[in-house]
Amino acid sequence: MGLGEALLVGALIALVVSACVMTVTALIGRAQGRVAVVDIAWGLDVVLIALAAGLVAYCDDRADWRTWTVVAAVAIWGLRLSVHLYRRDRGDEDPRYENLLGGTVGEVGMAVAVRKVFGIQAVAAALVALPVAAGLQLPGRWTWAVIVGLMMWAVGVFFEAVGDAQLAEYRSTPRDQRPLVLDTGLWRYTRHPNYFGDAAVAWGLWLAAGLSVGWQMGAATVIAPIAMTYFLVHATGAGLLERTMMQRPGYPEYAARTSGFIPRPPKR
């Protein structure tokens, strides 16, 4: 299998799986009258794409240790994320999505929700998973890229898991006993450790699955981590969340001294 065929097979796997997952998610969202369920499904979507790509490679006798290592890495990240968001889910709509849609699903209609949320998330998941879906269809060449990628993946999972745990502990503290904003732990160095972790995972998987095949596959799939980082910083991630957070007491001051994305010591 050549580079072009691997990219085509990978893209088809990613798009078909993602379309199926987000269709089911949209139907659930319609029944519940909200689109926030897409957050729970997103990590699972990428996991299923990776698993499907691994099975296709296995059926064609192209699977090796790298194949299942990458699939396992995706599964650990994606399932942890989905389980965490499921446990945190309160059954109501996320204000971010109401702002994005211009109202509730009942007010704007399901067609708008599909166009602005479910459809975009389906394409985003397929794009982010492209290095995995396509890269696993070819044998790995550069072991160093796999090792460096897994190290970056581990950093990303650490920031996600620890950041989520610290936020959960903060929210569980009574309002009158906690500071206005969470500015300790990882949140002292970045306002969005979980989103930074997501970006690190995306770059790590690109290294381990895409670039490890060779520079041509790496160049063909580097758009995936670039797009993921853009969405996390400017679109559906930090940028969207901060429109709401900036209205809260103490947050503008916190934002003035704390990095918006990449961890670094706070300003004095």
Short mmCIF file of N, CA, C and O in Angstrom, two decimals, residues 45-161:
data_model
loop_
_atom_site.label_atom_id
_atom_site.label_comp_id
_atom_site.label_asym_id
_atom_site.label_seq_id
_atom_site.Cartn_x
_atom_site.Cartn_y
_atom_site.Cartn_z
N ASP A 45 -15.41 8.79 20.06
CA ASP A 45 -15.36 8.83 18.59
C ASP A 45 -13.93 8.54 18.11
O ASP A 45 -13.71 7.67 17.25
N VAL A 46 -12.95 9.24 18.67
CA VAL A 46 -11.56 9.04 18.24
C VAL A 46 -11.07 7.64 18.58
O VAL A 46 -10.33 7.02 17.81
N VAL A 47 -11.51 7.12 19.72
CA VAL A 47 -11.12 5.75 20.11
C VAL A 47 -11.64 4.74 19.08
O VAL A 47 -10.90 3.83 18.66
N LEU A 48 -12.88 4.87 18.68
CA LEU A 48 -13.46 3.93 17.71
C LEU A 48 -12.80 4.05 16.35
O LEU A 48 -12.63 3.04 15.65
N ILE A 49 -12.39 5.25 15.97
CA ILE A 49 -11.66 5.42 14.71
C ILE A 49 -10.33 4.68 14.78
O ILE A 49 -9.95 3.95 13.85
N ALA A 50 -9.61 4.85 15.89
CA ALA A 50 -8.31 4.18 16.05
C ALA A 50 -8.48 2.66 16.05
O ALA A 50 -7.69 1.93 15.42
N LEU A 51 -9.49 2.17 16.74
CA LEU A 51 -9.73 0.73 16.79
C LEU A 51 -10.06 0.19 15.41
O LEU A 51 -9.55 -0.87 15.01
N ALA A 52 -10.92 0.91 14.67
CA ALA A 52 -11.26 0.47 13.31
C ALA A 52 -10.04 0.46 12.41
O ALA A 52 -9.84 -0.48 11.63
N ALA A 53 -9.18 1.47 12.54
CA ALA A 53 -7.96 1.52 11.73
C ALA A 53 -7.03 0.37 12.08
O ALA A 53 -6.43 -0.26 11.19
N GLY A 54 -6.91 0.05 13.36
CA GLY A 54 -6.08 -1.07 13.77
C GLY A 54 -6.61 -2.39 13.26
O GLY A 54 -5.83 -3.26 12.81
N LEU A 55 -7.91 -2.58 13.29
CA LEU A 55 -8.51 -3.82 12.80
C LEU A 55 -8.34 -3.97 11.30
O LEU A 55 -8.10 -5.08 10.80
N VAL A 56 -8.46 -2.87 10.55
CA VAL A 56 -8.24 -2.94 9.10
C VAL A 56 -6.80 -3.35 8.80
O VAL A 56 -6.54 -4.19 7.94
N ALA A 57 -5.85 -2.75 9.53
CA ALA A 57 -4.45 -3.11 9.34
C ALA A 57 -4.20 -4.58 9.72
O ALA A 57 -3.46 -5.29 9.04
N TYR A 58 -4.85 -5.03 10.78
CA TYR A 58 -4.70 -6.42 11.23
C TYR A 58 -5.25 -7.39 10.19
O TYR A 58 -4.61 -8.41 9.88
N CYS A 59 -6.41 -7.08 9.65
CA CYS A 59 -7.02 -7.96 8.64
C CYS A 59 -6.19 -8.06 7.38
O CYS A 59 -6.24 -9.07 6.66
N ASP A 60 -5.41 -7.01 7.08
CA ASP A 60 -4.55 -7.01 5.90
C ASP A 60 -3.11 -7.39 6.24
O ASP A 60 -2.19 -7.17 5.44
N ASP A 61 -2.90 -7.95 7.45
CA ASP A 61 -1.58 -8.39 7.91
C ASP A 61 -0.54 -7.28 7.92
O ASP A 61 0.64 -7.48 7.60
N ARG A 62 -0.98 -6.06 8.29
CA ARG A 62 -0.05 -4.94 8.38
C ARG A 62 0.15 -4.47 9.82
O ARG A 62 0.92 -3.54 10.06
N ALA A 63 -0.51 -5.09 10.75
CA ALA A 63 -0.42 -4.65 12.15
C ALA A 63 0.88 -5.13 12.78
O ALA A 63 1.36 -6.22 12.49
N ASP A 64 1.46 -4.29 13.63
CA ASP A 64 2.66 -4.66 14.38
C ASP A 64 2.56 -4.07 15.78
O ASP A 64 1.51 -3.59 16.19
N TRP A 65 3.66 -4.08 16.53
CA TRP A 65 3.63 -3.57 17.91
C TRP A 65 3.22 -2.10 17.97
O TRP A 65 2.54 -1.66 18.89
N ARG A 66 3.67 -1.33 16.97
CA ARG A 66 3.32 0.10 16.94
C ARG A 66 1.82 0.28 16.78
O ARG A 66 1.22 1.19 17.39
N THR A 67 1.20 -0.57 15.98
CA THR A 67 -0.24 -0.48 15.74
C THR A 67 -1.01 -0.52 17.04
O THR A 67 -1.80 0.37 17.37
N TRP A 68 -0.77 -1.56 17.84
CA TRP A 68 -1.55 -1.76 19.06
C TRP A 68 -1.10 -0.83 20.18
O TRP A 68 -1.90 -0.50 21.06
N THR A 69 0.16 -0.38 20.12
CA THR A 69 0.60 0.61 21.11
C THR A 69 -0.14 1.93 20.91
O THR A 69 -0.60 2.55 21.87
N VAL A 70 -0.26 2.35 19.65
CA VAL A 70 -0.97 3.59 19.36
C VAL A 70 -2.46 3.46 19.67
O VAL A 70 -3.07 4.36 20.26
N VAL A 71 -3.06 2.33 19.30
CA VAL A 71 -4.48 2.11 19.60
C VAL A 71 -4.71 2.15 21.11
O VAL A 71 -5.68 2.75 21.59
N ALA A 72 -3.82 1.52 21.87
CA ALA A 72 -3.95 1.53 23.33
C ALA A 72 -3.81 2.94 23.89
O ALA A 72 -4.55 3.34 24.81
N ALA A 73 -2.88 3.72 23.34
CA ALA A 73 -2.69 5.11 23.80
C ALA A 73 -3.95 5.93 23.54
O ALA A 73 -4.40 6.71 24.40
N VAL A 74 -4.52 5.78 22.36
CA VAL A 74 -5.76 6.50 22.04
C VAL A 74 -6.88 6.08 22.97
O VAL A 74 -7.66 6.90 23.46
N ALA A 75 -6.98 4.77 23.22
CA ALA A 75 -8.05 4.25 24.08
C ALA A 75 -7.93 4.78 25.51
O ALA A 75 -8.92 5.19 26.12
N ILE A 76 -6.72 4.79 26.06
CA ILE A 76 -6.51 5.30 27.41
C ILE A 76 -6.93 6.76 27.51
O ILE A 76 -7.63 7.17 28.43
N TRP A 77 -6.47 7.55 26.54
CA TRP A 77 -6.81 8.98 26.54
C TRP A 77 -8.31 9.21 26.33
O TRP A 77 -8.96 9.91 27.12
N GLY A 78 -8.86 8.63 25.27
CA GLY A 78 -10.24 8.90 24.90
C GLY A 78 -11.26 8.39 25.91
O GLY A 78 -12.24 9.07 26.22
N LEU A 79 -11.05 7.17 26.41
CA LEU A 79 -12.00 6.61 27.37
C LEU A 79 -11.94 7.36 28.70
O LEU A 79 -12.97 7.58 29.34
N ARG A 80 -10.74 7.74 29.13
CA ARG A 80 -10.64 8.53 30.36
C ARG A 80 -11.40 9.84 30.22
O ARG A 80 -12.14 10.26 31.12
N LEU A 81 -11.23 10.48 29.08
CA LEU A 81 -11.90 11.76 28.84
C LEU A 81 -13.41 11.59 28.83
O LEU A 81 -14.14 12.35 29.48
N SER A 82 -13.92 10.60 28.12
CA SER A 82 -15.36 10.39 28.02
C SER A 82 -15.96 10.02 29.38
O SER A 82 -17.04 10.52 29.74
N VAL A 83 -15.29 9.15 30.12
CA VAL A 83 -15.79 8.76 31.44
C VAL A 83 -15.80 9.96 32.38
O VAL A 83 -16.77 10.18 33.13
N HIS A 84 -14.76 10.76 32.35
CA HIS A 84 -14.70 11.95 33.20
C HIS A 84 -15.84 12.91 32.89
O HIS A 84 -16.51 13.42 33.81
N LEU A 85 -16.08 13.16 31.61
CA LEU A 85 -17.14 14.09 31.23
C LEU A 85 -18.52 13.52 31.53
O LEU A 85 -19.45 14.26 31.86
N TYR A 86 -18.65 12.22 31.41
CA TYR A 86 -19.93 11.58 31.75
C TYR A 86 -20.24 11.74 33.24
O TYR A 86 -21.37 12.05 33.63
N ARG A 87 -19.24 11.54 34.07
CA ARG A 87 -19.43 11.68 35.52
C ARG A 87 -19.70 13.13 35.90
O ARG A 87 -20.44 13.40 36.85
N ARG A 88 -19.13 14.06 35.16
CA ARG A 88 -19.31 15.48 35.47
C ARG A 88 -20.62 16.03 34.93
O ARG A 88 -21.10 17.07 35.38
N ASP A 89 -21.19 15.32 33.98
CA ASP A 89 -22.40 15.81 33.30
C ASP A 89 -23.56 15.97 34.29
O ASP A 89 -23.85 15.07 35.07
N ARG A 90 -24.23 17.11 34.25
CA ARG A 90 -25.35 17.39 35.14
C ARG A 90 -26.70 17.33 34.43
O ARG A 90 -27.73 17.61 35.03
N GLY A 91 -26.68 17.02 33.15
CA GLY A 91 -27.94 16.87 32.43
C GLY A 91 -28.50 18.15 31.85
O GLY A 91 -29.59 18.14 31.26
N ASP A 92 -27.76 19.27 32.00
CA ASP A 92 -28.25 20.53 31.44
C ASP A 92 -27.35 20.99 30.30
O ASP A 92 -26.32 20.37 30.02
N GLU A 93 -27.71 22.07 29.66
CA GLU A 93 -26.95 22.57 28.54
C GLU A 93 -25.74 23.37 29.02
O GLU A 93 -25.78 24.03 30.06
N ASP A 94 -24.67 23.29 28.26
CA ASP A 94 -23.47 24.05 28.55
C ASP A 94 -23.67 25.48 28.01
O ASP A 94 -24.02 25.66 26.85
N PRO A 95 -23.43 26.51 28.84
CA PRO A 95 -23.60 27.89 28.36
C PRO A 95 -22.77 28.21 27.12
O PRO A 95 -23.17 29.05 26.30
N ARG A 96 -21.65 27.55 26.96
CA ARG A 96 -20.83 27.78 25.77
C ARG A 96 -21.60 27.48 24.50
O ARG A 96 -21.54 28.22 23.51
N TYR A 97 -22.35 26.38 24.52
CA TYR A 97 -23.08 25.98 23.34
C TYR A 97 -24.30 26.85 23.10
O TYR A 97 -24.69 27.09 21.95
N GLU A 98 -24.92 27.34 24.17
CA GLU A 98 -26.03 28.28 24.00
C GLU A 98 -25.53 29.55 23.32
O GLU A 98 -26.21 30.10 22.45
N ASN A 99 -24.35 30.02 23.72
CA ASN A 99 -23.77 31.20 23.07
C ASN A 99 -23.43 30.91 21.63
O ASN A 99 -23.64 31.75 20.74
N LEU A 100 -22.89 29.74 21.37
CA LEU A 100 -22.51 29.37 20.00
C LEU A 100 -23.73 29.23 19.10
O LEU A 100 -23.72 29.69 17.95
N LEU A 101 -24.78 28.62 19.62
CA LEU A 101 -25.99 28.40 18.82
C LEU A 101 -26.86 29.64 18.73
O LEU A 101 -27.66 29.77 17.79
N GLY A 102 -26.73 30.52 19.72
CA GLY A 102 -27.63 31.67 19.76
C GLY A 102 -28.91 31.37 20.51
O GLY A 102 -29.92 32.06 20.32
N GLY A 103 -28.90 30.35 21.34
CA GLY A 103 -30.07 29.95 22.11
C GLY A 103 -30.04 28.46 22.38
O GLY A 103 -29.05 27.78 22.09
N THR A 104 -31.11 27.93 22.92
CA THR A 104 -31.20 26.49 23.18
C THR A 104 -31.55 25.76 21.89
O THR A 104 -31.94 26.37 20.89
N VAL A 105 -31.42 24.43 21.92
CA VAL A 105 -31.78 23.62 20.75
C VAL A 105 -33.24 23.81 20.40
O VAL A 105 -33.61 23.90 19.22
N GLY A 106 -34.09 23.90 21.41
CA GLY A 106 -35.51 24.11 21.15
C GLY A 106 -35.80 25.43 20.47
O GLY A 106 -36.76 25.55 19.70
N GLU A 107 -34.96 26.43 20.75
CA GLU A 107 -35.18 27.76 20.16
C GLU A 107 -34.62 27.87 18.74
O GLU A 107 -35.24 28.49 17.87
N VAL A 108 -33.45 27.29 18.50
CA VAL A 108 -32.80 27.46 17.18
C VAL A 108 -33.09 26.30 16.23
O VAL A 108 -32.90 26.44 15.01
N GLY A 109 -33.48 25.15 16.74
CA GLY A 109 -33.76 24.00 15.89
C GLY A 109 -32.60 23.05 15.78
O GLY A 109 -31.43 23.43 15.92
N MET A 110 -32.90 21.78 15.51
CA MET A 110 -31.87 20.75 15.45
C MET A 110 -30.96 20.93 14.24
O MET A 110 -29.77 20.56 14.29
N ALA A 111 -31.47 21.49 13.16
CA ALA A 111 -30.64 21.69 11.97
C ALA A 111 -29.46 22.61 12.27
O ALA A 111 -28.34 22.38 11.82
N VAL A 112 -29.71 23.64 13.05
CA VAL A 112 -28.64 24.56 13.44
C VAL A 112 -27.64 23.85 14.33
O VAL A 112 -26.43 24.03 14.21
N ALA A 113 -28.14 23.01 15.26
CA ALA A 113 -27.25 22.26 16.16
C ALA A 113 -26.36 21.32 15.37
O ALA A 113 -25.17 21.17 15.69
N VAL A 114 -26.90 20.65 14.36
CA VAL A 114 -26.10 19.74 13.54
C VAL A 114 -25.05 20.52 12.76
O VAL A 114 -23.88 20.11 12.68
N ARG A 115 -25.44 21.65 12.21
CA ARG A 115 -24.52 22.44 11.39
C ARG A 115 -23.41 23.08 12.21
O ARG A 115 -22.26 23.11 11.79
N LYS A 116 -23.75 23.58 13.40
CA LYS A 116 -22.78 24.32 14.19
C LYS A 116 -22.02 23.48 15.21
O LYS A 116 -20.96 23.89 15.67
N VAL A 117 -22.57 22.33 15.58
CA VAL A 117 -21.93 21.54 16.63
C VAL A 117 -21.63 20.11 16.16
O VAL A 117 -20.47 19.74 16.00
N PHE A 118 -22.67 19.31 15.94
CA PHE A 118 -22.45 17.89 15.68
C PHE A 118 -21.68 17.66 14.38
O PHE A 118 -20.77 16.81 14.34
N GLY A 119 -22.02 18.38 13.33
CA GLY A 119 -21.31 18.21 12.07
C GLY A 119 -19.85 18.63 12.17
O GLY A 119 -18.95 17.93 11.69
N ILE A 120 -19.62 19.78 12.81
CA ILE A 120 -18.25 20.26 12.97
C ILE A 120 -17.44 19.31 13.84
O ILE A 120 -16.28 19.01 13.54
N GLN A 121 -18.06 18.80 14.90
CA GLN A 121 -17.34 17.88 15.78
C GLN A 121 -17.03 16.56 15.08
O GLN A 121 -16.00 15.94 15.33
N ALA A 122 -17.92 16.12 14.18
CA ALA A 122 -17.66 14.90 13.42
C ALA A 122 -16.44 15.07 12.53
O ALA A 122 -15.55 14.21 12.47
N VAL A 123 -16.38 16.20 11.82
CA VAL A 123 -15.25 16.48 10.94
C VAL A 123 -13.98 16.67 11.77
O VAL A 123 -12.90 16.19 11.40
N ALA A 124 -14.10 17.37 12.91
CA ALA A 124 -12.94 17.61 13.76
C ALA A 124 -12.36 16.30 14.30
O ALA A 124 -11.13 16.10 14.30
N ALA A 125 -13.22 15.40 14.76
CA ALA A 125 -12.75 14.11 15.27
C ALA A 125 -12.07 13.31 14.16
O ALA A 125 -11.02 12.68 14.39
N ALA A 126 -12.65 13.31 12.97
CA ALA A 126 -12.05 12.58 11.85
C ALA A 126 -10.70 13.17 11.47
O ALA A 126 -9.74 12.44 11.18
N LEU A 127 -10.61 14.49 11.50
CA LEU A 127 -9.35 15.15 11.15
C LEU A 127 -8.27 14.87 12.19
O LEU A 127 -7.13 14.55 11.85
N VAL A 128 -8.64 14.98 13.47
CA VAL A 128 -7.66 14.74 14.54
C VAL A 128 -7.16 13.30 14.50
O VAL A 128 -5.99 13.02 14.78
N ALA A 129 -8.05 12.36 14.14
CA ALA A 129 -7.69 10.95 14.12
C ALA A 129 -7.00 10.53 12.82
O ALA A 129 -6.56 9.38 12.71
N LEU A 130 -6.90 11.43 11.85
CA LEU A 130 -6.32 11.06 10.55
C LEU A 130 -4.90 10.51 10.64
O LEU A 130 -4.59 9.51 9.98
N PRO A 131 -3.98 11.12 11.43
CA PRO A 131 -2.64 10.53 11.52
C PRO A 131 -2.66 9.09 12.00
O PRO A 131 -1.85 8.26 11.56
N VAL A 132 -3.58 8.77 12.91
CA VAL A 132 -3.70 7.40 13.42
C VAL A 132 -4.32 6.49 12.37
O VAL A 132 -3.79 5.42 12.06
N ALA A 133 -5.45 6.93 11.80
CA ALA A 133 -6.17 6.10 10.84
C ALA A 133 -5.34 5.80 9.60
O ALA A 133 -5.35 4.68 9.09
N ALA A 134 -4.60 6.80 9.11
CA ALA A 134 -3.78 6.60 7.92
C ALA A 134 -2.42 6.02 8.25
O ALA A 134 -1.92 5.13 7.55
N GLY A 135 -1.82 6.51 9.34
CA GLY A 135 -0.47 6.05 9.69
C GLY A 135 -0.40 4.59 10.04
O GLY A 135 0.62 3.93 9.78
N LEU A 136 -1.47 4.04 10.60
CA LEU A 136 -1.46 2.62 10.97
C LEU A 136 -1.60 1.69 9.77
O LEU A 136 -1.44 0.47 9.91
N GLN A 137 -1.88 2.25 8.60
CA GLN A 137 -2.00 1.41 7.41
C GLN A 137 -0.65 1.12 6.76
O GLN A 137 -0.57 0.32 5.81
N LEU A 138 0.41 1.76 7.26
CA LEU A 138 1.75 1.54 6.74
C LEU A 138 2.69 1.16 7.87
O LEU A 138 2.46 1.54 9.02
N PRO A 139 3.77 0.43 7.58
CA PRO A 139 4.71 0.05 8.65
C PRO A 139 5.50 1.25 9.14
O PRO A 139 5.81 2.18 8.38
N GLY A 140 5.80 1.25 10.43
CA GLY A 140 6.60 2.33 11.00
C GLY A 140 8.06 2.24 10.57
O GLY A 140 8.59 1.15 10.36
N ARG A 141 8.71 3.41 10.44
CA ARG A 141 10.11 3.47 10.04
C ARG A 141 10.99 4.07 11.12
O ARG A 141 12.13 3.66 11.31
N TRP A 142 10.45 5.06 11.84
CA TRP A 142 11.25 5.80 12.81
C TRP A 142 10.76 5.52 14.22
O TRP A 142 9.78 6.11 14.70
N THR A 143 11.47 4.63 14.92
CA THR A 143 11.10 4.28 16.29
C THR A 143 11.21 5.48 17.22
O THR A 143 10.45 5.63 18.17
N TRP A 144 12.18 6.37 16.93
CA TRP A 144 12.36 7.55 17.79
C TRP A 144 11.11 8.40 17.81
O TRP A 144 10.78 9.00 18.85
N ALA A 145 10.40 8.48 16.67
CA ALA A 145 9.18 9.28 16.61
C ALA A 145 8.09 8.68 17.48
O ALA A 145 7.31 9.39 18.11
N VAL A 146 8.04 7.34 17.53
CA VAL A 146 7.07 6.67 18.39
C VAL A 146 7.38 6.97 19.85
O VAL A 146 6.48 7.30 20.64
N ILE A 147 8.65 6.88 20.22
CA ILE A 147 9.05 7.11 21.62
C ILE A 147 8.77 8.56 22.02
O ILE A 147 8.17 8.82 23.08
N VAL A 148 9.19 9.52 21.19
CA VAL A 148 8.95 10.93 21.51
C VAL A 148 7.45 11.22 21.54
O VAL A 148 6.96 11.96 22.41
N GLY A 149 6.72 10.63 20.61
CA GLY A 149 5.27 10.83 20.58
C GLY A 149 4.58 10.32 21.82
O GLY A 149 3.69 10.97 22.38
N LEU A 150 5.00 9.15 22.29
CA LEU A 150 4.41 8.59 23.51
C LEU A 150 4.77 9.42 24.74
O LEU A 150 3.96 9.54 25.67
N MET A 151 5.96 9.99 24.74
CA MET A 151 6.34 10.87 25.84
C MET A 151 5.46 12.12 25.85
O MET A 151 4.98 12.55 26.92
N MET A 152 5.22 12.70 24.69
CA MET A 152 4.36 13.87 24.62
C MET A 152 2.91 13.50 24.97
O MET A 152 2.21 14.26 25.64
N TRP A 153 2.48 12.33 24.51
CA TRP A 153 1.14 11.83 24.88
C TRP A 153 1.02 11.71 26.39
O TRP A 153 0.00 12.10 26.98
N ALA A 154 2.05 11.19 27.06
CA ALA A 154 2.02 11.02 28.51
C ALA A 154 1.92 12.38 29.22
O ALA A 154 1.18 12.53 30.20
N VAL A 155 2.65 13.38 28.71
CA VAL A 155 2.55 14.72 29.28
C VAL A 155 1.12 15.25 29.13
O VAL A 155 0.55 15.83 30.07
N GLY A 156 0.54 15.04 27.97
CA GLY A 156 -0.82 15.50 27.74
C GLY A 156 -1.84 14.84 28.64
O GLY A 156 -2.70 15.51 29.22
N VAL A 157 -1.74 13.53 28.79
CA VAL A 157 -2.67 12.81 29.67
C VAL A 157 -2.50 13.26 31.12
O VAL A 157 -3.48 13.41 31.86
N PHE A 158 -1.25 13.51 31.52
CA PHE A 158 -0.99 14.01 32.88
C PHE A 158 -1.68 15.34 33.11
O PHE A 158 -2.37 15.53 34.12
N PHE A 159 -1.51 16.28 32.19
CA PHE A 159 -2.13 17.59 32.36
C PHE A 159 -3.65 17.48 32.36
O PHE A 159 -4.32 18.18 33.14
N GLU A 160 -4.20 16.63 31.51
CA GLU A 160 -5.65 16.46 31.48
C GLU A 160 -6.16 15.86 32.78
O GLU A 160 -7.08 16.39 33.41
N ALA A 161 -5.59 14.73 33.17
CA ALA A 161 -6.10 14.00 34.32
C ALA A 161 -5.91 14.78 35.62
O ALA A 161 -6.84 14.90 36.43
#
